[in-house]
Amino acid sequence: MTKPHRKSDPRLAGTAGDTTDGEGPVRQCAVTRERLAQTEMVRFVLSPDMVVTPDINAKLPGRGVWVKADRDSVALAAAKGAFARGFKEKVKVPDGLVDQVEDLLLKRCQNILGMAKKAGGVILGYDQVKDALRKKTHGILLEASDGAEDGRNKVYFLAKALYSSVNVAGALSSVELGMAFGRERVIHGLIRKGAIAKTWTLAYRRLTGFREAPELNWFKDQDRT
């Protein structure tokens, strides 16, 4: 489904390479020079003391520099002076910037999962997920990266038997999933199909630019979410 055309955000006026298309804002990566959807990138701004700061939600005021949402691109931007060129200023690039971005993207994913729980848009637990699948509740399967292969496979192949397409997200550990839902650990979950699932997909896609998406190895018919 084509997303509605959105007007340019006045907060981003003056950012190099800004355009829009039918899929929303498009930005130019300061490293690769690719023009990509904003949802595939990370925006950076300068703090008052000129420190390069990730703006994960793209809401902070001021000039922004956009970098493709993957570990190599952000590391290269930090190492090769792309931020100084983009901001046209002498800037400070903090140590561990790539890991900082990953941590913020993880928190973004966890926040979305927390919202999904509050809205009744998520199902947790091995038996509960299997029951939901049998009742034709479709969506995105959550499988902890450190979960047991046997249980994971049983959930996945049940879903495959019932649906033509099955999406799995496996980049979060059981503890990370547990933190999202206010539990000690979560191994299996299901995000119900809908608006929150779409928001999660975009956030998860950016996160897996910075960490492995193990579902691609677990299930060879999986596409990158």
JSON list of N, CA and C in Angstrom, two decimals, residues 113 122-130 133 139-160 166-178 181 185-191 200 204 207-208 211-216 218-219 222 225:
[
{"chain": "A", "resi": 113, "resn": "LEU", "atom": "N", "xyz": [7.15, -2.06, 21.51]},
{"chain": "A", "resi": 113, "resn": "LEU", "atom": "CA", "xyz": [6.58, -3.29, 22.04]},
{"chain": "A", "resi": 113, "resn": "LEU", "atom": "C", "xyz": [5.77, -3.01, 23.31]},
{"chain": "A", "resi": 122, "resn": "VAL", "atom": "N", "xyz": [-0.34, -7.38, 21.37]},
{"chain": "A", "resi": 122, "resn": "VAL", "atom": "CA", "xyz": [0.73, -8.37, 21.42]},
{"chain": "A", "resi": 122, "resn": "VAL", "atom": "C", "xyz": [0.29, -9.55, 22.28]},
{"chain": "A", "resi": 123, "resn": "ILE", "atom": "N", "xyz": [0.76, -10.73, 21.90]},
{"chain": "A", "resi": 123, "resn": "ILE", "atom": "CA", "xyz": [0.47, -11.96, 22.63]},
{"chain": "A", "resi": 123, "resn": "ILE", "atom": "C", "xyz": [1.81, -12.56, 23.05]},
{"chain": "A", "resi": 124, "resn": "LEU", "atom": "N", "xyz": [1.91, -13.00, 24.31]},
{"chain": "A", "resi": 124, "resn": "LEU", "atom": "CA", "xyz": [3.16, -13.49, 24.84]},
{"chain": "A", "resi": 124, "resn": "LEU", "atom": "C", "xyz": [3.00, -14.91, 25.36]},
{"chain": "A", "resi": 125, "resn": "GLY", "atom": "N", "xyz": [4.05, -15.71, 25.17]},
{"chain": "A", "resi": 125, "resn": "GLY", "atom": "CA", "xyz": [4.05, -17.07, 25.69]},
{"chain": "A", "resi": 125, "resn": "GLY", "atom": "C", "xyz": [3.90, -18.11, 24.60]},
{"chain": "A", "resi": 126, "resn": "TYR", "atom": "N", "xyz": [4.57, -19.24, 24.78]},
{"chain": "A", "resi": 126, "resn": "TYR", "atom": "CA", "xyz": [4.60, -20.31, 23.78]},
{"chain": "A", "resi": 126, "resn": "TYR", "atom": "C", "xyz": [3.20, -20.82, 23.46]},
{"chain": "A", "resi": 127, "resn": "ASP", "atom": "N", "xyz": [2.47, -21.26, 24.47]},
{"chain": "A", "resi": 127, "resn": "ASP", "atom": "CA", "xyz": [1.13, -21.81, 24.24]},
{"chain": "A", "resi": 127, "resn": "ASP", "atom": "C", "xyz": [0.16, -20.75, 23.74]},
{"chain": "A", "resi": 128, "resn": "GLN", "atom": "N", "xyz": [0.28, -19.53, 24.28]},
{"chain": "A", "resi": 128, "resn": "GLN", "atom": "CA", "xyz": [-0.63, -18.45, 23.89]},
{"chain": "A", "resi": 128, "resn": "GLN", "atom": "C", "xyz": [-0.42, -18.07, 22.42]},
{"chain": "A", "resi": 129, "resn": "VAL", "atom": "N", "xyz": [0.83, -18.04, 21.98]},
{"chain": "A", "resi": 129, "resn": "VAL", "atom": "CA", "xyz": [1.11, -17.70, 20.58]},
{"chain": "A", "resi": 129, "resn": "VAL", "atom": "C", "xyz": [0.58, -18.80, 19.67]},
{"chain": "A", "resi": 130, "resn": "LYS", "atom": "N", "xyz": [0.79, -20.05, 20.02]},
{"chain": "A", "resi": 130, "resn": "LYS", "atom": "CA", "xyz": [0.29, -21.15, 19.19]},
{"chain": "A", "resi": 130, "resn": "LYS", "atom": "C", "xyz": [-1.24, -21.12, 19.11]},
{"chain": "A", "resi": 133, "resn": "LEU", "atom": "N", "xyz": [-2.30, -18.31, 16.76]},
{"chain": "A", "resi": 133, "resn": "LEU", "atom": "CA", "xyz": [-2.09, -18.66, 15.36]},
{"chain": "A", "resi": 133, "resn": "LEU", "atom": "C", "xyz": [-3.22, -19.56, 14.85]},
{"chain": "A", "resi": 139, "resn": "GLY", "atom": "N", "xyz": [0.40, -11.84, 12.26]},
{"chain": "A", "resi": 139, "resn": "GLY", "atom": "CA", "xyz": [1.22, -10.68, 12.60]},
{"chain": "A", "resi": 139, "resn": "GLY", "atom": "C", "xyz": [2.69, -11.01, 12.47]},
{"chain": "A", "resi": 140, "resn": "ILE", "atom": "N", "xyz": [3.50, -10.50, 13.39]},
{"chain": "A", "resi": 140, "resn": "ILE", "atom": "CA", "xyz": [4.95, -10.71, 13.36]},
{"chain": "A", "resi": 140, "resn": "ILE", "atom": "C", "xyz": [5.33, -11.56, 14.57]},
{"chain": "A", "resi": 141, "resn": "LEU", "atom": "N", "xyz": [5.99, -12.68, 14.32]},
{"chain": "A", "resi": 141, "resn": "LEU", "atom": "CA", "xyz": [6.45, -13.53, 15.41]},
{"chain": "A", "resi": 141, "resn": "LEU", "atom": "C", "xyz": [7.69, -12.93, 16.05]},
{"chain": "A", "resi": 142, "resn": "LEU", "atom": "N", "xyz": [7.70, -12.86, 17.36]},
{"chain": "A", "resi": 142, "resn": "LEU", "atom": "CA", "xyz": [8.87, -12.46, 18.13]},
{"chain": "A", "resi": 142, "resn": "LEU", "atom": "C", "xyz": [9.51, -13.72, 18.71]},
{"chain": "A", "resi": 143, "resn": "GLU", "atom": "N", "xyz": [10.77, -13.94, 18.40]},
{"chain": "A", "resi": 143, "resn": "GLU", "atom": "CA", "xyz": [11.49, -15.09, 18.93]},
{"chain": "A", "resi": 143, "resn": "GLU", "atom": "C", "xyz": [12.80, -14.59, 19.53]},
{"chain": "A", "resi": 144, "resn": "ALA", "atom": "N", "xyz": [13.03, -14.88, 20.80]},
{"chain": "A", "resi": 144, "resn": "ALA", "atom": "CA", "xyz": [14.25, -14.43, 21.47]},
{"chain": "A", "resi": 144, "resn": "ALA", "atom": "C", "xyz": [15.47, -15.02, 20.79]},
{"chain": "A", "resi": 145, "resn": "SER", "atom": "N", "xyz": [16.50, -14.23, 20.65]},
{"chain": "A", "resi": 145, "resn": "SER", "atom": "CA", "xyz": [17.72, -14.69, 19.98]},
{"chain": "A", "resi": 145, "resn": "SER", "atom": "C", "xyz": [18.37, -15.85, 20.71]},
{"chain": "A", "resi": 146, "resn": "ASP", "atom": "N", "xyz": [18.14, -15.94, 22.03]},
{"chain": "A", "resi": 146, "resn": "ASP", "atom": "CA", "xyz": [18.73, -17.00, 22.84]},
{"chain": "A", "resi": 146, "resn": "ASP", "atom": "C", "xyz": [17.71, -18.07, 23.22]},
{"chain": "A", "resi": 147, "resn": "GLY", "atom": "N", "xyz": [16.58, -18.10, 22.51]},
{"chain": "A", "resi": 147, "resn": "GLY", "atom": "CA", "xyz": [15.57, -19.12, 22.78]},
{"chain": "A", "resi": 147, "resn": "GLY", "atom": "C", "xyz": [15.96, -20.47, 22.20]},
{"chain": "A", "resi": 148, "resn": "ALA", "atom": "N", "xyz": [15.30, -21.51, 22.67]},
{"chain": "A", "resi": 148, "resn": "ALA", "atom": "CA", "xyz": [15.60, -22.88, 22.21]},
{"chain": "A", "resi": 148, "resn": "ALA", "atom": "C", "xyz": [15.12, -23.09, 20.78]},
{"chain": "A", "resi": 149, "resn": "GLU", "atom": "N", "xyz": [15.94, -23.77, 19.99]},
{"chain": "A", "resi": 149, "resn": "GLU", "atom": "CA", "xyz": [15.61, -24.00, 18.58]},
{"chain": "A", "resi": 149, "resn": "GLU", "atom": "C", "xyz": [14.33, -24.80, 18.42]},
{"chain": "A", "resi": 150, "resn": "ASP", "atom": "N", "xyz": [14.12, -25.81, 19.27]},
{"chain": "A", "resi": 150, "resn": "ASP", "atom": "CA", "xyz": [12.96, -26.69, 19.13]},
{"chain": "A", "resi": 150, "resn": "ASP", "atom": "C", "xyz": [11.65, -25.90, 19.26]},
{"chain": "A", "resi": 151, "resn": "GLY", "atom": "N", "xyz": [11.54, -25.11, 20.30]},
{"chain": "A", "resi": 151, "resn": "GLY", "atom": "CA", "xyz": [10.32, -24.33, 20.50]},
{"chain": "A", "resi": 151, "resn": "GLY", "atom": "C", "xyz": [10.10, -23.32, 19.40]},
{"chain": "A", "resi": 152, "resn": "ARG", "atom": "N", "xyz": [11.18, -22.67, 19.00]},
{"chain": "A", "resi": 152, "resn": "ARG", "atom": "CA", "xyz": [11.11, -21.68, 17.92]},
{"chain": "A", "resi": 152, "resn": "ARG", "atom": "C", "xyz": [10.61, -22.32, 16.63]},
{"chain": "A", "resi": 153, "resn": "ASN", "atom": "N", "xyz": [11.15, -23.48, 16.30]},
{"chain": "A", "resi": 153, "resn": "ASN", "atom": "CA", "xyz": [10.74, -24.15, 15.07]},
{"chain": "A", "resi": 153, "resn": "ASN", "atom": "C", "xyz": [9.28, -24.58, 15.10]},
{"chain": "A", "resi": 154, "resn": "LYS", "atom": "N", "xyz": [8.82, -25.06, 16.25]},
{"chain": "A", "resi": 154, "resn": "LYS", "atom": "CA", "xyz": [7.43, -25.50, 16.35]},
{"chain": "A", "resi": 154, "resn": "LYS", "atom": "C", "xyz": [6.46, -24.34, 16.11]},
{"chain": "A", "resi": 155, "resn": "VAL", "atom": "N", "xyz": [6.79, -23.17, 16.67]},
{"chain": "A", "resi": 155, "resn": "VAL", "atom": "CA", "xyz": [5.93, -22.00, 16.45]},
{"chain": "A", "resi": 155, "resn": "VAL", "atom": "C", "xyz": [5.98, -21.59, 14.99]},
{"chain": "A", "resi": 156, "resn": "TYR", "atom": "N", "xyz": [7.16, -21.53, 14.43]},
{"chain": "A", "resi": 156, "resn": "TYR", "atom": "CA", "xyz": [7.32, -21.06, 13.06]},
{"chain": "A", "resi": 156, "resn": "TYR", "atom": "C", "xyz": [6.62, -21.97, 12.06]},
{"chain": "A", "resi": 157, "resn": "PHE", "atom": "N", "xyz": [6.82, -23.27, 12.19]},
{"chain": "A", "resi": 157, "resn": "PHE", "atom": "CA", "xyz": [6.25, -24.18, 11.19]},
{"chain": "A", "resi": 157, "resn": "PHE", "atom": "C", "xyz": [4.74, -24.35, 11.36]},
{"chain": "A", "resi": 158, "resn": "LEU", "atom": "N", "xyz": [4.23, -24.10, 12.56]},
{"chain": "A", "resi": 158, "resn": "LEU", "atom": "CA", "xyz": [2.78, -24.02, 12.71]},
{"chain": "A", "resi": 158, "resn": "LEU", "atom": "C", "xyz": [2.26, -22.82, 11.93]},
{"chain": "A", "resi": 159, "resn": "ALA", "atom": "N", "xyz": [2.93, -21.69, 12.07]},
{"chain": "A", "resi": 159, "resn": "ALA", "atom": "CA", "xyz": [2.52, -20.49, 11.34]},
{"chain": "A", "resi": 159, "resn": "ALA", "atom": "C", "xyz": [2.62, -20.71, 9.83]},
{"chain": "A", "resi": 160, "resn": "LYS", "atom": "N", "xyz": [3.67, -21.37, 9.39]},
{"chain": "A", "resi": 160, "resn": "LYS", "atom": "CA", "xyz": [3.85, -21.64, 7.96]},
{"chain": "A", "resi": 160, "resn": "LYS", "atom": "C", "xyz": [2.74, -22.52, 7.41]},
{"chain": "A", "resi": 166, "resn": "VAL", "atom": "N", "xyz": [5.10, -15.61, 6.58]},
{"chain": "A", "resi": 166, "resn": "VAL", "atom": "CA", "xyz": [5.37, -15.52, 8.03]},
{"chain": "A", "resi": 166, "resn": "VAL", "atom": "C", "xyz": [6.60, -14.66, 8.24]},
{"chain": "A", "resi": 167, "resn": "ASN", "atom": "N", "xyz": [6.46, -13.61, 9.04]},
{"chain": "A", "resi": 167, "resn": "ASN", "atom": "CA", "xyz": [7.58, -12.74, 9.38]},
{"chain": "A", "resi": 167, "resn": "ASN", "atom": "C", "xyz": [8.04, -13.00, 10.81]},
{"chain": "A", "resi": 168, "resn": "VAL", "atom": "N", "xyz": [9.35, -13.11, 10.98]},
{"chain": "A", "resi": 168, "resn": "VAL", "atom": "CA", "xyz": [9.93, -13.39, 12.29]},
{"chain": "A", "resi": 168, "resn": "VAL", "atom": "C", "xyz": [10.94, -12.30, 12.62]},
{"chain": "A", "resi": 169, "resn": "ALA", "atom": "N", "xyz": [10.94, -11.86, 13.87]},
{"chain": "A", "resi": 169, "resn": "ALA", "atom": "CA", "xyz": [11.95, -10.91, 14.36]},
{"chain": "A", "resi": 169, "resn": "ALA", "atom": "C", "xyz": [12.69, -11.59, 15.51]},
{"chain": "A", "resi": 170, "resn": "GLY", "atom": "N", "xyz": [13.99, -11.80, 15.34]},
{"chain": "A", "resi": 170, "resn": "GLY", "atom": "CA", "xyz": [14.74, -12.56, 16.34]},
{"chain": "A", "resi": 170, "resn": "GLY", "atom": "C", "xyz": [15.98, -11.88, 16.88]},
{"chain": "A", "resi": 171, "resn": "ALA", "atom": "N", "xyz": [16.10, -10.57, 16.69]},
{"chain": "A", "resi": 171, "resn": "ALA", "atom": "CA", "xyz": [17.34, -9.88, 17.05]},
{"chain": "A", "resi": 171, "resn": "ALA", "atom": "C", "xyz": [17.42, -9.47, 18.52]},
{"chain": "A", "resi": 172, "resn": "LEU", "atom": "N", "xyz": [16.32, -9.59, 19.26]},
{"chain": "A", "resi": 172, "resn": "LEU", "atom": "CA", "xyz": [16.32, -9.21, 20.67]},
{"chain": "A", "resi": 172, "resn": "LEU", "atom": "C", "xyz": [16.45, -10.46, 21.54]},
{"chain": "A", "resi": 173, "resn": "SER", "atom": "N", "xyz": [17.23, -10.35, 22.60]},
{"chain": "A", "resi": 173, "resn": "SER", "atom": "CA", "xyz": [17.38, -11.47, 23.53]},
{"chain": "A", "resi": 173, "resn": "SER", "atom": "C", "xyz": [16.14, -11.60, 24.40]},
{"chain": "A", "resi": 174, "resn": "SER", "atom": "N", "xyz": [16.06, -12.70, 25.13]},
{"chain": "A", "resi": 174, "resn": "SER", "atom": "CA", "xyz": [14.92, -12.91, 26.02]},
{"chain": "A", "resi": 174, "resn": "SER", "atom": "C", "xyz": [14.86, -11.85, 27.11]},
{"chain": "A", "resi": 175, "resn": "VAL", "atom": "N", "xyz": [16.01, -11.40, 27.58]},
{"chain": "A", "resi": 175, "resn": "VAL", "atom": "CA", "xyz": [16.03, -10.33, 28.59]},
{"chain": "A", "resi": 175, "resn": "VAL", "atom": "C", "xyz": [15.58, -9.00, 27.98]},
{"chain": "A", "resi": 176, "resn": "GLU", "atom": "N", "xyz": [16.04, -8.71, 26.78]},
{"chain": "A", "resi": 176, "resn": "GLU", "atom": "CA", "xyz": [15.64, -7.46, 26.11]},
{"chain": "A", "resi": 176, "resn": "GLU", "atom": "C", "xyz": [14.14, -7.45, 25.82]},
{"chain": "A", "resi": 177, "resn": "LEU", "atom": "N", "xyz": [13.60, -8.58, 25.39]},
{"chain": "A", "resi": 177, "resn": "LEU", "atom": "CA", "xyz": [12.15, -8.67, 25.20]},
{"chain": "A", "resi": 177, "resn": "LEU", "atom": "C", "xyz": [11.43, -8.54, 26.54]},
{"chain": "A", "resi": 178, "resn": "GLY", "atom": "N", "xyz": [11.96, -9.18, 27.56]},
{"chain": "A", "resi": 178, "resn": "GLY", "atom": "CA", "xyz": [11.35, -9.07, 28.87]},
{"chain": "A", "resi": 178, "resn": "GLY", "atom": "C", "xyz": [11.29, -7.65, 29.37]},
{"chain": "A", "resi": 181, "resn": "PHE", "atom": "N", "xyz": [8.36, -5.74, 28.04]},
{"chain": "A", "resi": 181, "resn": "PHE", "atom": "CA", "xyz": [7.04, -6.13, 28.51]},
{"chain": "A", "resi": 181, "resn": "PHE", "atom": "C", "xyz": [6.91, -6.18, 30.02]},
{"chain": "A", "resi": 185, "resn": "ARG", "atom": "N", "xyz": [11.93, -12.35, 31.51]},
{"chain": "A", "resi": 185, "resn": "ARG", "atom": "CA", "xyz": [12.32, -12.87, 30.20]},
{"chain": "A", "resi": 185, "resn": "ARG", "atom": "C", "xyz": [11.08, -13.15, 29.37]},
{"chain": "A", "resi": 186, "resn": "VAL", "atom": "N", "xyz": [11.22, -13.02, 28.06]},
{"chain": "A", "resi": 186, "resn": "VAL", "atom": "CA", "xyz": [10.17, -13.42, 27.12]},
{"chain": "A", "resi": 186, "resn": "VAL", "atom": "C", "xyz": [10.86, -14.16, 25.98]},
{"chain": "A", "resi": 187, "resn": "ILE", "atom": "N", "xyz": [10.34, -15.34, 25.64]},
{"chain": "A", "resi": 187, "resn": "ILE", "atom": "CA", "xyz": [10.93, -16.15, 24.57]},
{"chain": "A", "resi": 187, "resn": "ILE", "atom": "C", "xyz": [10.12, -16.05, 23.29]},
{"chain": "A", "resi": 188, "resn": "HIS", "atom": "N", "xyz": [8.80, -16.15, 23.41]},
{"chain": "A", "resi": 188, "resn": "HIS", "atom": "CA", "xyz": [7.91, -16.16, 22.25]},
{"chain": "A", "resi": 188, "resn": "HIS", "atom": "C", "xyz": [6.87, -15.06, 22.36]},
{"chain": "A", "resi": 189, "resn": "GLY", "atom": "N", "xyz": [6.59, -14.40, 21.25]},
{"chain": "A", "resi": 189, "resn": "GLY", "atom": "CA", "xyz": [5.55, -13.38, 21.22]},
{"chain": "A", "resi": 189, "resn": "GLY", "atom": "C", "xyz": [4.99, -13.24, 19.81]},
{"chain": "A", "resi": 190, "resn": "LEU", "atom": "N", "xyz": [3.90, -12.52, 19.72]},
{"chain": "A", "resi": 190, "resn": "LEU", "atom": "CA", "xyz": [3.27, -12.24, 18.42]},
{"chain": "A", "resi": 190, "resn": "LEU", "atom": "C", "xyz": [2.70, -10.83, 18.45]},
{"chain": "A", "resi": 191, "resn": "ILE", "atom": "N", "xyz": [3.17, -9.98, 17.55]},
{"chain": "A", "resi": 191, "resn": "ILE", "atom": "CA", "xyz": [2.59, -8.64, 17.39]},
{"chain": "A", "resi": 191, "resn": "ILE", "atom": "C", "xyz": [1.45, -8.76, 16.40]},
{"chain": "A", "resi": 200, "resn": "TRP", "atom": "N", "xyz": [6.65, -1.07, 14.21]},
{"chain": "A", "resi": 200, "resn": "TRP", "atom": "CA", "xyz": [7.70, -1.96, 14.70]},
{"chain": "A", "resi": 200, "resn": "TRP", "atom": "C", "xyz": [8.62, -2.40, 13.57]},
{"chain": "A", "resi": 204, "resn": "TYR", "atom": "N", "xyz": [12.55, -2.04, 13.69]},
{"chain": "A", "resi": 204, "resn": "TYR", "atom": "CA", "xyz": [13.36, -3.26, 13.73]},
{"chain": "A", "resi": 204, "resn": "TYR", "atom": "C", "xyz": [14.34, -3.31, 12.55]},
{"chain": "A", "resi": 207, "resn": "LEU", "atom": "N", "xyz": [17.30, -1.33, 13.49]},
{"chain": "A", "resi": 207, "resn": "LEU", "atom": "CA", "xyz": [18.11, -2.01, 14.50]},
{"chain": "A", "resi": 207, "resn": "LEU", "atom": "C", "xyz": [18.98, -3.08, 13.88]},
{"chain": "A", "resi": 208, "resn": "THR", "atom": "N", "xyz": [18.45, -3.82, 12.92]},
{"chain": "A", "resi": 208, "resn": "THR", "atom": "CA", "xyz": [19.22, -4.92, 12.33]},
{"chain": "A", "resi": 208, "resn": "THR", "atom": "C", "xyz": [20.27, -4.42, 11.34]},
{"chain": "A", "resi": 211, "resn": "ARG", "atom": "N", "xyz": [22.93, -4.89, 14.33]},
{"chain": "A", "resi": 211, "resn": "ARG", "atom": "CA", "xyz": [23.13, -6.21, 14.94]},
{"chain": "A", "resi": 211, "resn": "ARG", "atom": "C", "xyz": [22.56, -7.28, 14.02]},
{"chain": "A", "resi": 212, "resn": "GLU", "atom": "N", "xyz": [22.97, -8.49, 14.24]},
{"chain": "A", "resi": 212, "resn": "GLU", "atom": "CA", "xyz": [22.54, -9.61, 13.39]},
{"chain": "A", "resi": 212, "resn": "GLU", "atom": "C", "xyz": [21.04, -9.83, 13.47]},
{"chain": "A", "resi": 213, "resn": "ALA", "atom": "N", "xyz": [20.44, -10.18, 12.34]},
{"chain": "A", "resi": 213, "resn": "ALA", "atom": "CA", "xyz": [19.05, -10.63, 12.29]},
{"chain": "A", "resi": 213, "resn": "ALA", "atom": "C", "xyz": [19.09, -12.15, 12.18]},
{"chain": "A", "resi": 214, "resn": "PRO", "atom": "N", "xyz": [19.07, -12.88, 13.30]},
{"chain": "A", "resi": 214, "resn": "PRO", "atom": "CA", "xyz": [19.32, -14.32, 13.25]},
{"chain": "A", "resi": 214, "resn": "PRO", "atom": "C", "xyz": [18.26, -15.12, 12.52]},
{"chain": "A", "resi": 215, "resn": "GLU", "atom": "N", "xyz": [17.06, -14.54, 12.38]},
{"chain": "A", "resi": 215, "resn": "GLU", "atom": "CA", "xyz": [16.00, -15.27, 11.67]},
{"chain": "A", "resi": 215, "resn": "GLU", "atom": "C", "xyz": [16.38, -15.58, 10.22]},
{"chain": "A", "resi": 216, "resn": "LEU", "atom": "N", "xyz": [17.29, -14.80, 9.66]},
{"chain": "A", "resi": 216, "resn": "LEU", "atom": "CA", "xyz": [17.73, -15.06, 8.29]},
{"chain": "A", "resi": 216, "resn": "LEU", "atom": "C", "xyz": [18.51, -16.37, 8.19]},
{"chain": "A", "resi": 218, "resn": "TRP", "atom": "N", "xyz": [18.03, -18.82, 10.76]},
{"chain": "A", "resi": 218, "resn": "TRP", "atom": "CA", "xyz": [17.11, -19.84, 11.29]},
{"chain": "A", "resi": 218, "resn": "TRP", "atom": "C", "xyz": [16.21, -20.40, 10.19]},
{"chain": "A", "resi": 219, "resn": "PHE", "atom": "N", "xyz": [15.66, -19.50, 9.39]},
{"chain": "A", "resi": 219, "resn": "PHE", "atom": "CA", "xyz": [14.65, -19.88, 8.41]},
{"chain": "A", "resi": 219, "resn": "PHE", "atom": "C", "xyz": [15.06, -19.29, 7.06]},
{"chain": "A", "resi": 222, "resn": "GLN", "atom": "N", "xyz": [13.21, -16.58, 4.93]},
{"chain": "A", "resi": 222, "resn": "GLN", "atom": "CA", "xyz": [12.91, -15.27, 5.50]},
{"chain": "A", "resi": 222, "resn": "GLN", "atom": "C", "xyz": [13.57, -14.16, 4.68]},
{"chain": "A", "resi": 225, "resn": "THR", "atom": "N", "xyz": [13.22, -8.25, 7.41]},
{"chain": "A", "resi": 225, "resn": "THR", "atom": "CA", "xyz": [11.96, -7.62, 7.81]},
{"chain": "A", "resi": 225, "resn": "THR", "atom": "C", "xyz": [11.92, -6.14, 7.45]}
]
